[in-house]
mmCIF file of C-alpha atoms in Angstrom:
data_model
loop_
_atom_site.group_PDB
_atom_site.id
_atom_site.type_symbol
_atom_site.label_atom_id
_atom_site.label_comp_id
_atom_site.label_asym_id
_atom_site.label_seq_id
_atom_site.Cartn_x
_atom_site.Cartn_y
_atom_site.Cartn_z
ATOM 1 C CA UNK H 1 -23.744 94.426 162.441
ATOM 2 C CA UNK H 2 -22.055 97.509 163.736
ATOM 3 C CA UNK H 3 -23.419 97.053 167.213
ATOM 4 C CA UNK H 4 -22.563 93.403 167.394
ATOM 5 C CA UNK H 5 -20.640 93.060 170.662
ATOM 6 C CA UNK H 6 -18.518 90.259 169.276
ATOM 7 C CA UNK H 7 -17.129 92.312 166.344
ATOM 8 C CA UNK H 8 -13.693 93.630 167.251
ATOM 9 C CA UNK H 9 -12.906 97.249 166.544
ATOM 10 C CA UNK H 10 -9.381 98.513 165.699
ATOM 11 C CA UNK H 11 -7.540 100.151 168.579
ATOM 12 C CA UNK H 12 -7.372 103.905 168.482
ATOM 13 C CA UNK H 13 -3.898 103.997 170.175
ATOM 14 C CA UNK H 14 -0.714 103.905 168.009
ATOM 15 C CA UNK H 15 1.546 100.879 168.441
ATOM 16 C CA UNK H 16 4.084 101.250 171.228
ATOM 17 C CA UNK H 17 7.027 99.899 169.098
ATOM 18 C CA UNK H 18 7.798 100.542 165.417
ATOM 19 C CA UNK H 19 7.770 97.569 163.148
ATOM 20 C CA UNK H 20 11.120 95.969 162.455
ATOM 21 C CA UNK H 21 13.021 97.613 159.594
ATOM 22 C CA UNK H 22 13.119 95.636 156.433
ATOM 23 C CA UNK H 23 16.548 94.651 155.155
ATOM 24 C CA UNK H 24 17.766 95.316 151.680
ATOM 25 C CA UNK H 25 17.701 92.265 149.507
ATOM 26 C CA UNK H 26 20.985 93.242 147.843
ATOM 27 C CA UNK H 27 23.357 94.165 150.652
ATOM 28 C CA UNK H 28 21.594 93.011 153.751
ATOM 29 C CA UNK H 29 21.773 96.547 155.192
ATOM 30 C CA UNK H 30 18.891 98.217 156.937
ATOM 31 C CA UNK H 31 16.660 100.125 154.595
ATOM 32 C CA UNK H 32 16.227 102.793 157.262
ATOM 33 C CA UNK H 33 20.029 103.556 157.415
ATOM 34 C CA UNK H 34 20.509 107.179 156.385
ATOM 35 C CA UNK H 35 22.804 107.838 153.368
ATOM 36 C CA UNK H 36 26.360 109.110 153.983
ATOM 37 C CA UNK H 37 26.586 112.908 153.916
ATOM 38 C CA UNK H 38 28.246 114.327 150.776
ATOM 39 C CA UNK H 39 31.925 115.267 151.006
ATOM 40 C CA UNK H 40 32.701 118.894 151.596
ATOM 41 C CA UNK H 41 33.938 120.809 148.535
ATOM 42 C CA UNK H 42 37.733 120.476 148.151
ATOM 43 C CA UNK H 43 38.016 117.623 150.651
ATOM 44 C CA UNK H 44 40.188 114.679 149.556
ATOM 45 C CA UNK H 45 38.363 111.588 148.478
ATOM 46 C CA UNK H 46 38.236 108.770 150.957
ATOM 47 C CA UNK H 47 40.929 106.187 150.309
ATOM 48 C CA UNK H 48 39.876 102.610 149.780
ATOM 49 C CA UNK H 49 41.216 100.129 152.312
ATOM 50 C CA UNK H 50 44.769 99.064 151.481
ATOM 51 C CA UNK H 51 45.068 95.650 149.952
ATOM 52 C CA UNK H 52 47.090 93.087 151.811
ATOM 53 C CA UNK H 53 50.721 93.063 150.624
ATOM 54 C CA UNK H 54 51.775 89.694 149.352
ATOM 55 C CA UNK H 55 54.941 88.324 150.992
ATOM 56 C CA UNK H 56 58.084 88.808 148.913
ATOM 57 C CA UNK H 57 59.344 85.562 147.413
ATOM 58 C CA UNK H 58 62.751 84.379 148.617
ATOM 59 C CA UNK H 59 65.749 85.560 146.582
ATOM 60 C CA UNK H 60 67.123 82.994 144.154
ATOM 61 C CA UNK H 61 70.392 81.391 145.222
ATOM 62 C CA UNK H 62 73.506 83.163 143.986
ATOM 63 C CA UNK H 63 75.416 81.541 141.210
ATOM 64 C CA UNK H 64 78.928 80.341 141.891
ATOM 65 C CA UNK H 65 81.742 78.555 140.114
ATOM 66 C CA UNK H 66 80.760 75.234 138.572
ATOM 67 C CA UNK H 67 83.256 72.686 137.301
ATOM 68 C CA UNK H 68 83.601 72.760 133.528
ATOM 69 C CA UNK H 69 84.510 69.797 131.327
ATOM 70 C CA UNK H 70 83.251 70.609 127.862
ATOM 71 C CA UNK H 71 84.958 70.037 124.509
ATOM 72 C CA UNK H 72 86.938 73.276 124.802
ATOM 73 C CA UNK H 73 88.443 72.247 128.139
ATOM 74 C CA UNK H 74 89.224 68.777 126.827
ATOM 75 C CA UNK H 75 91.175 70.243 123.921
ATOM 76 C CA UNK H 76 93.241 72.437 126.249
ATOM 77 C CA UNK H 77 93.936 69.535 128.587
ATOM 78 C CA UNK H 78 94.889 67.294 125.690
ATOM 79 C CA UNK H 79 97.319 69.934 124.441
ATOM 80 C CA UNK H 80 98.818 71.166 127.743
ATOM 81 C CA UNK H 81 98.059 68.406 130.245
ATOM 82 C CA UNK H 82 98.779 69.346 133.880
ATOM 83 C CA UNK H 83 99.424 72.980 132.928
ATOM 84 C CA UNK H 84 95.618 73.359 132.962
ATOM 85 C CA UNK H 85 95.176 73.467 136.734
ATOM 86 C CA UNK H 86 91.427 74.108 136.977
ATOM 87 C CA UNK H 87 88.437 74.685 134.719
ATOM 88 C CA UNK H 88 85.074 76.086 135.710
ATOM 89 C CA UNK H 89 82.270 78.372 134.591
ATOM 90 C CA UNK H 90 81.084 81.329 136.637
ATOM 91 C CA UNK H 91 78.028 83.358 135.519
ATOM 92 C CA UNK H 92 78.284 81.785 132.062
ATOM 93 C CA UNK H 93 81.977 82.715 131.782
ATOM 94 C CA UNK H 94 84.364 79.847 130.977
ATOM 95 C CA UNK H 95 87.566 80.109 133.048
ATOM 96 C CA UNK H 96 90.820 78.169 132.805
ATOM 97 C CA UNK H 97 93.428 78.420 135.544
ATOM 98 C CA UNK H 98 96.795 77.708 133.960
ATOM 99 C CA UNK H 99 100.441 77.439 134.953
ATOM 100 C CA UNK H 100 102.194 80.817 134.773
ATOM 101 C CA UNK H 101 105.219 79.265 133.038
ATOM 102 C CA UNK H 102 103.136 78.328 129.969
ATOM 103 C CA UNK H 103 101.070 81.500 129.741
ATOM 104 C CA UNK H 104 102.580 82.714 126.454
ATOM 105 C CA UNK H 105 102.344 79.276 124.824
ATOM 106 C CA UNK H 106 98.722 78.806 125.894
ATOM 107 C CA UNK H 107 97.881 82.340 124.781
ATOM 108 C CA UNK H 108 99.318 81.672 121.314
ATOM 109 C CA UNK H 109 97.335 78.434 121.031
ATOM 110 C CA UNK H 110 94.210 80.304 122.133
ATOM 111 C CA UNK H 111 94.620 82.818 119.332
ATOM 112 C CA UNK H 112 95.688 80.535 116.492
ATOM 113 C CA UNK H 113 93.881 77.255 117.177
ATOM 114 C CA UNK H 114 90.875 78.268 119.252
ATOM 115 C CA UNK H 115 90.371 81.537 117.313
ATOM 116 C CA UNK H 116 90.293 83.869 120.308
ATOM 117 C CA UNK H 117 91.568 86.702 118.190
ATOM 118 C CA UNK H 118 90.757 89.620 120.492
ATOM 119 C CA UNK H 119 92.229 90.216 123.941
ATOM 120 C CA UNK H 120 89.494 92.393 125.418
ATOM 121 C CA UNK H 121 91.129 92.860 128.819
ATOM 122 C CA UNK H 122 94.253 92.023 130.784
ATOM 123 C CA UNK H 123 94.300 92.832 134.481
ATOM 124 C CA UNK H 124 95.276 91.543 137.917
ATOM 125 C CA UNK H 125 93.885 91.014 141.416
ATOM 126 C CA UNK H 126 95.976 91.204 144.585
ATOM 127 C CA UNK H 127 95.601 88.694 147.435
ATOM 128 C CA UNK H 128 98.396 89.848 149.785
ATOM 129 C CA UNK H 129 98.022 87.008 152.295
ATOM 130 C CA UNK H 130 98.510 84.385 149.612
ATOM 131 C CA UNK H 131 101.978 83.137 148.658
ATOM 132 C CA UNK H 132 101.263 83.718 144.968
ATOM 133 C CA UNK H 133 99.501 86.960 145.640
ATOM 134 C CA UNK H 134 98.532 87.991 142.111
ATOM 135 C CA UNK H 135 95.880 86.668 139.769
ATOM 136 C CA UNK H 136 96.937 87.540 136.222
ATOM 137 C CA UNK H 137 93.742 87.567 134.170
ATOM 138 C CA UNK H 138 93.274 87.560 130.401
ATOM 139 C CA UNK H 139 89.786 87.958 128.940
ATOM 140 C CA UNK H 140 89.578 86.822 125.310
ATOM 141 C CA UNK H 141 86.882 86.858 122.670
ATOM 142 C CA UNK H 142 86.477 84.907 119.439
ATOM 143 C CA UNK H 143 84.898 86.893 116.621
ATOM 144 C CA UNK H 144 84.467 83.719 114.600
ATOM 145 C CA UNK H 145 82.755 81.672 117.317
ATOM 146 C CA UNK H 146 81.126 84.519 119.297
ATOM 147 C CA UNK H 147 82.600 82.964 122.427
ATOM 148 C CA UNK H 148 84.531 84.238 125.446
ATOM 149 C CA UNK H 149 87.240 82.605 127.537
ATOM 150 C CA UNK H 150 89.181 83.763 130.571
ATOM 151 C CA UNK H 151 92.709 82.608 131.361
ATOM 152 C CA UNK H 152 93.997 83.028 134.896
ATOM 153 C CA UNK H 153 97.537 82.455 136.185
ATOM 154 C CA UNK H 154 98.976 82.908 139.690
ATOM 155 C CA UNK H 155 102.201 84.829 140.336
ATOM 156 C CA UNK H 156 104.207 85.713 143.437
ATOM 157 C CA UNK H 157 105.410 89.275 143.987
ATOM 158 C CA UNK H 158 108.912 88.450 142.739
ATOM 159 C CA UNK H 159 107.852 86.273 139.783
ATOM 160 C CA UNK H 160 107.870 87.581 136.241
ATOM 161 C CA UNK H 161 105.045 86.936 133.806
ATOM 162 C CA UNK H 162 105.524 86.415 130.085
ATOM 163 C CA UNK H 163 104.267 89.311 127.964
ATOM 164 C CA UNK H 164 101.576 88.530 125.402
ATOM 165 C CA UNK H 165 102.032 91.842 123.598
ATOM 166 C CA UNK H 166 103.441 90.008 120.588
ATOM 167 C CA UNK H 167 100.288 87.864 120.403
ATOM 168 C CA UNK H 168 97.680 90.582 120.885
ATOM 169 C CA UNK H 169 98.795 94.158 120.339
ATOM 170 C CA UNK H 170 96.124 95.357 122.794
ATOM 171 C CA UNK H 171 98.232 93.859 125.591
ATOM 172 C CA UNK H 172 100.831 96.635 125.261
ATOM 173 C CA UNK H 173 99.080 99.315 127.315
ATOM 174 C CA UNK H 174 97.193 96.779 129.437
ATOM 175 C CA UNK H 175 100.435 95.233 130.682
ATOM 176 C CA UNK H 176 101.835 98.692 131.359
ATOM 177 C CA UNK H 177 98.789 99.504 133.483
ATOM 178 C CA UNK H 178 99.131 96.274 135.481
ATOM 179 C CA UNK H 179 102.815 97.059 135.996
ATOM 180 C CA UNK H 180 101.988 100.625 137.068
ATOM 181 C CA UNK H 181 99.246 99.629 139.525
ATOM 182 C CA UNK H 182 100.485 96.234 140.824
ATOM 183 C CA UNK H 183 104.210 96.130 140.054
ATOM 184 C CA UNK H 184 103.987 92.945 137.967
ATOM 185 C CA UNK H 185 106.967 92.598 135.601
ATOM 186 C CA UNK H 186 106.042 91.348 132.122
ATOM 187 C CA UNK H 187 109.027 89.594 130.598
ATOM 188 C CA UNK H 188 109.566 90.588 126.967
ATOM 189 C CA UNK H 189 107.417 93.719 126.930
ATOM 190 C CA UNK H 190 108.993 96.241 124.523
ATOM 191 C CA UNK H 191 108.405 99.366 126.660
ATOM 192 C CA UNK H 192 107.391 98.456 130.193
ATOM 193 C CA UNK H 193 107.035 101.725 132.089
ATOM 194 C CA UNK H 194 104.383 103.575 134.047
ATOM 195 C CA UNK H 195 101.347 104.713 132.102
ATOM 196 C CA UNK H 196 99.153 106.484 134.704
ATOM 197 C CA UNK H 197 101.562 107.714 137.367
ATOM 198 C CA UNK H 198 104.773 109.748 137.096
ATOM 199 C CA UNK H 199 107.932 107.726 136.479
ATOM 200 C CA UNK H 200 109.355 108.668 139.875
ATOM 201 C CA UNK H 201 106.270 107.488 141.803
ATOM 202 C CA UNK H 202 107.074 105.046 144.591
ATOM 203 C CA UNK H 203 104.956 101.937 145.126
ATOM 204 C CA UNK H 204 101.995 100.374 143.355
ATOM 205 C CA UNK H 205 98.587 101.786 144.312
ATOM 206 C CA UNK H 206 96.396 98.727 143.661
ATOM 207 C CA UNK H 207 98.331 96.496 146.004
ATOM 208 C CA UNK H 208 96.102 96.062 149.017
ATOM 209 C CA UNK H 209 98.899 96.814 151.469
ATOM 210 C CA UNK H 210 99.637 100.174 149.828
ATOM 211 C CA UNK H 211 99.171 103.420 151.813
ATOM 212 C CA UNK H 212 97.981 105.851 149.156
ATOM 213 C CA UNK H 213 97.817 108.890 151.473
ATOM 214 C CA UNK H 214 101.385 108.462 152.716
ATOM 215 C CA UNK H 215 102.717 108.017 149.189
ATOM 216 C CA UNK H 216 100.772 110.990 147.867
ATOM 217 C CA UNK H 217 101.984 113.229 150.667
ATOM 218 C CA UNK H 218 105.601 112.182 150.130
ATOM 219 C CA UNK H 219 105.445 112.695 146.354
ATOM 220 C CA UNK H 220 103.803 116.135 146.568
ATOM 221 C CA UNK H 221 106.309 117.289 149.192
ATOM 222 C CA UNK H 222 109.303 116.015 147.199
ATOM 223 C CA UNK H 223 108.241 117.119 143.717
ATOM 224 C CA UNK H 224 106.071 120.195 144.327
ATOM 225 C CA UNK H 225 107.615 121.492 147.552
ATOM 226 C CA UNK H 226 104.245 121.831 149.287
ATOM 227 C CA UNK H 227 102.175 119.819 151.708
ATOM 228 C CA UNK H 228 99.509 117.585 150.236
ATOM 229 C CA UNK H 229 95.898 118.690 150.532
ATOM 230 C CA UNK H 230 94.749 115.136 151.269
#
């Protein structure tokens, strides 16, 4: 009955605290959280958080000379014995260090027997603190075998090196360049003279104890009658 004193009537006053906001089933965020305001026209878009940069892996170890004792080396050693001083490979390049006195003989064998028919380069390196200061270097290639080989011989400043111009014609200008830049004398070369510098030039510019500025100044003063602009 409506007037039953035991029947409870709903309170007319509003609740003092709002009910707890329900959470979103998907993201767990409050359903009452207001949406983000739209970006202003022309404003740059918000950048996503930067991803963590993975640590850089350590650099691989550098390759270095490794002793070589393959069939090619064995044939050279069988033919020339102690004249083959060292044999190694460096960055996939086979290298034989040989006695300077047998350079021409070993070069001829390399062309005729081992079929290294092209001398691709002949050069030198100067180590002025070493008794035999020059490395004489021959880079050869075999068209038939598609193979490369480097011969290296040591020479002192006053030692002559046998010319291989008669074995590979490409050696003609290469030996002249080494003579011009390092002062190495190639015994038997048909026309050993400077190829880059004037004939009257003093000194050899690729020797590491050479003062290029002093030589240039002296040459310009003597031959042009002016002071060098260096």
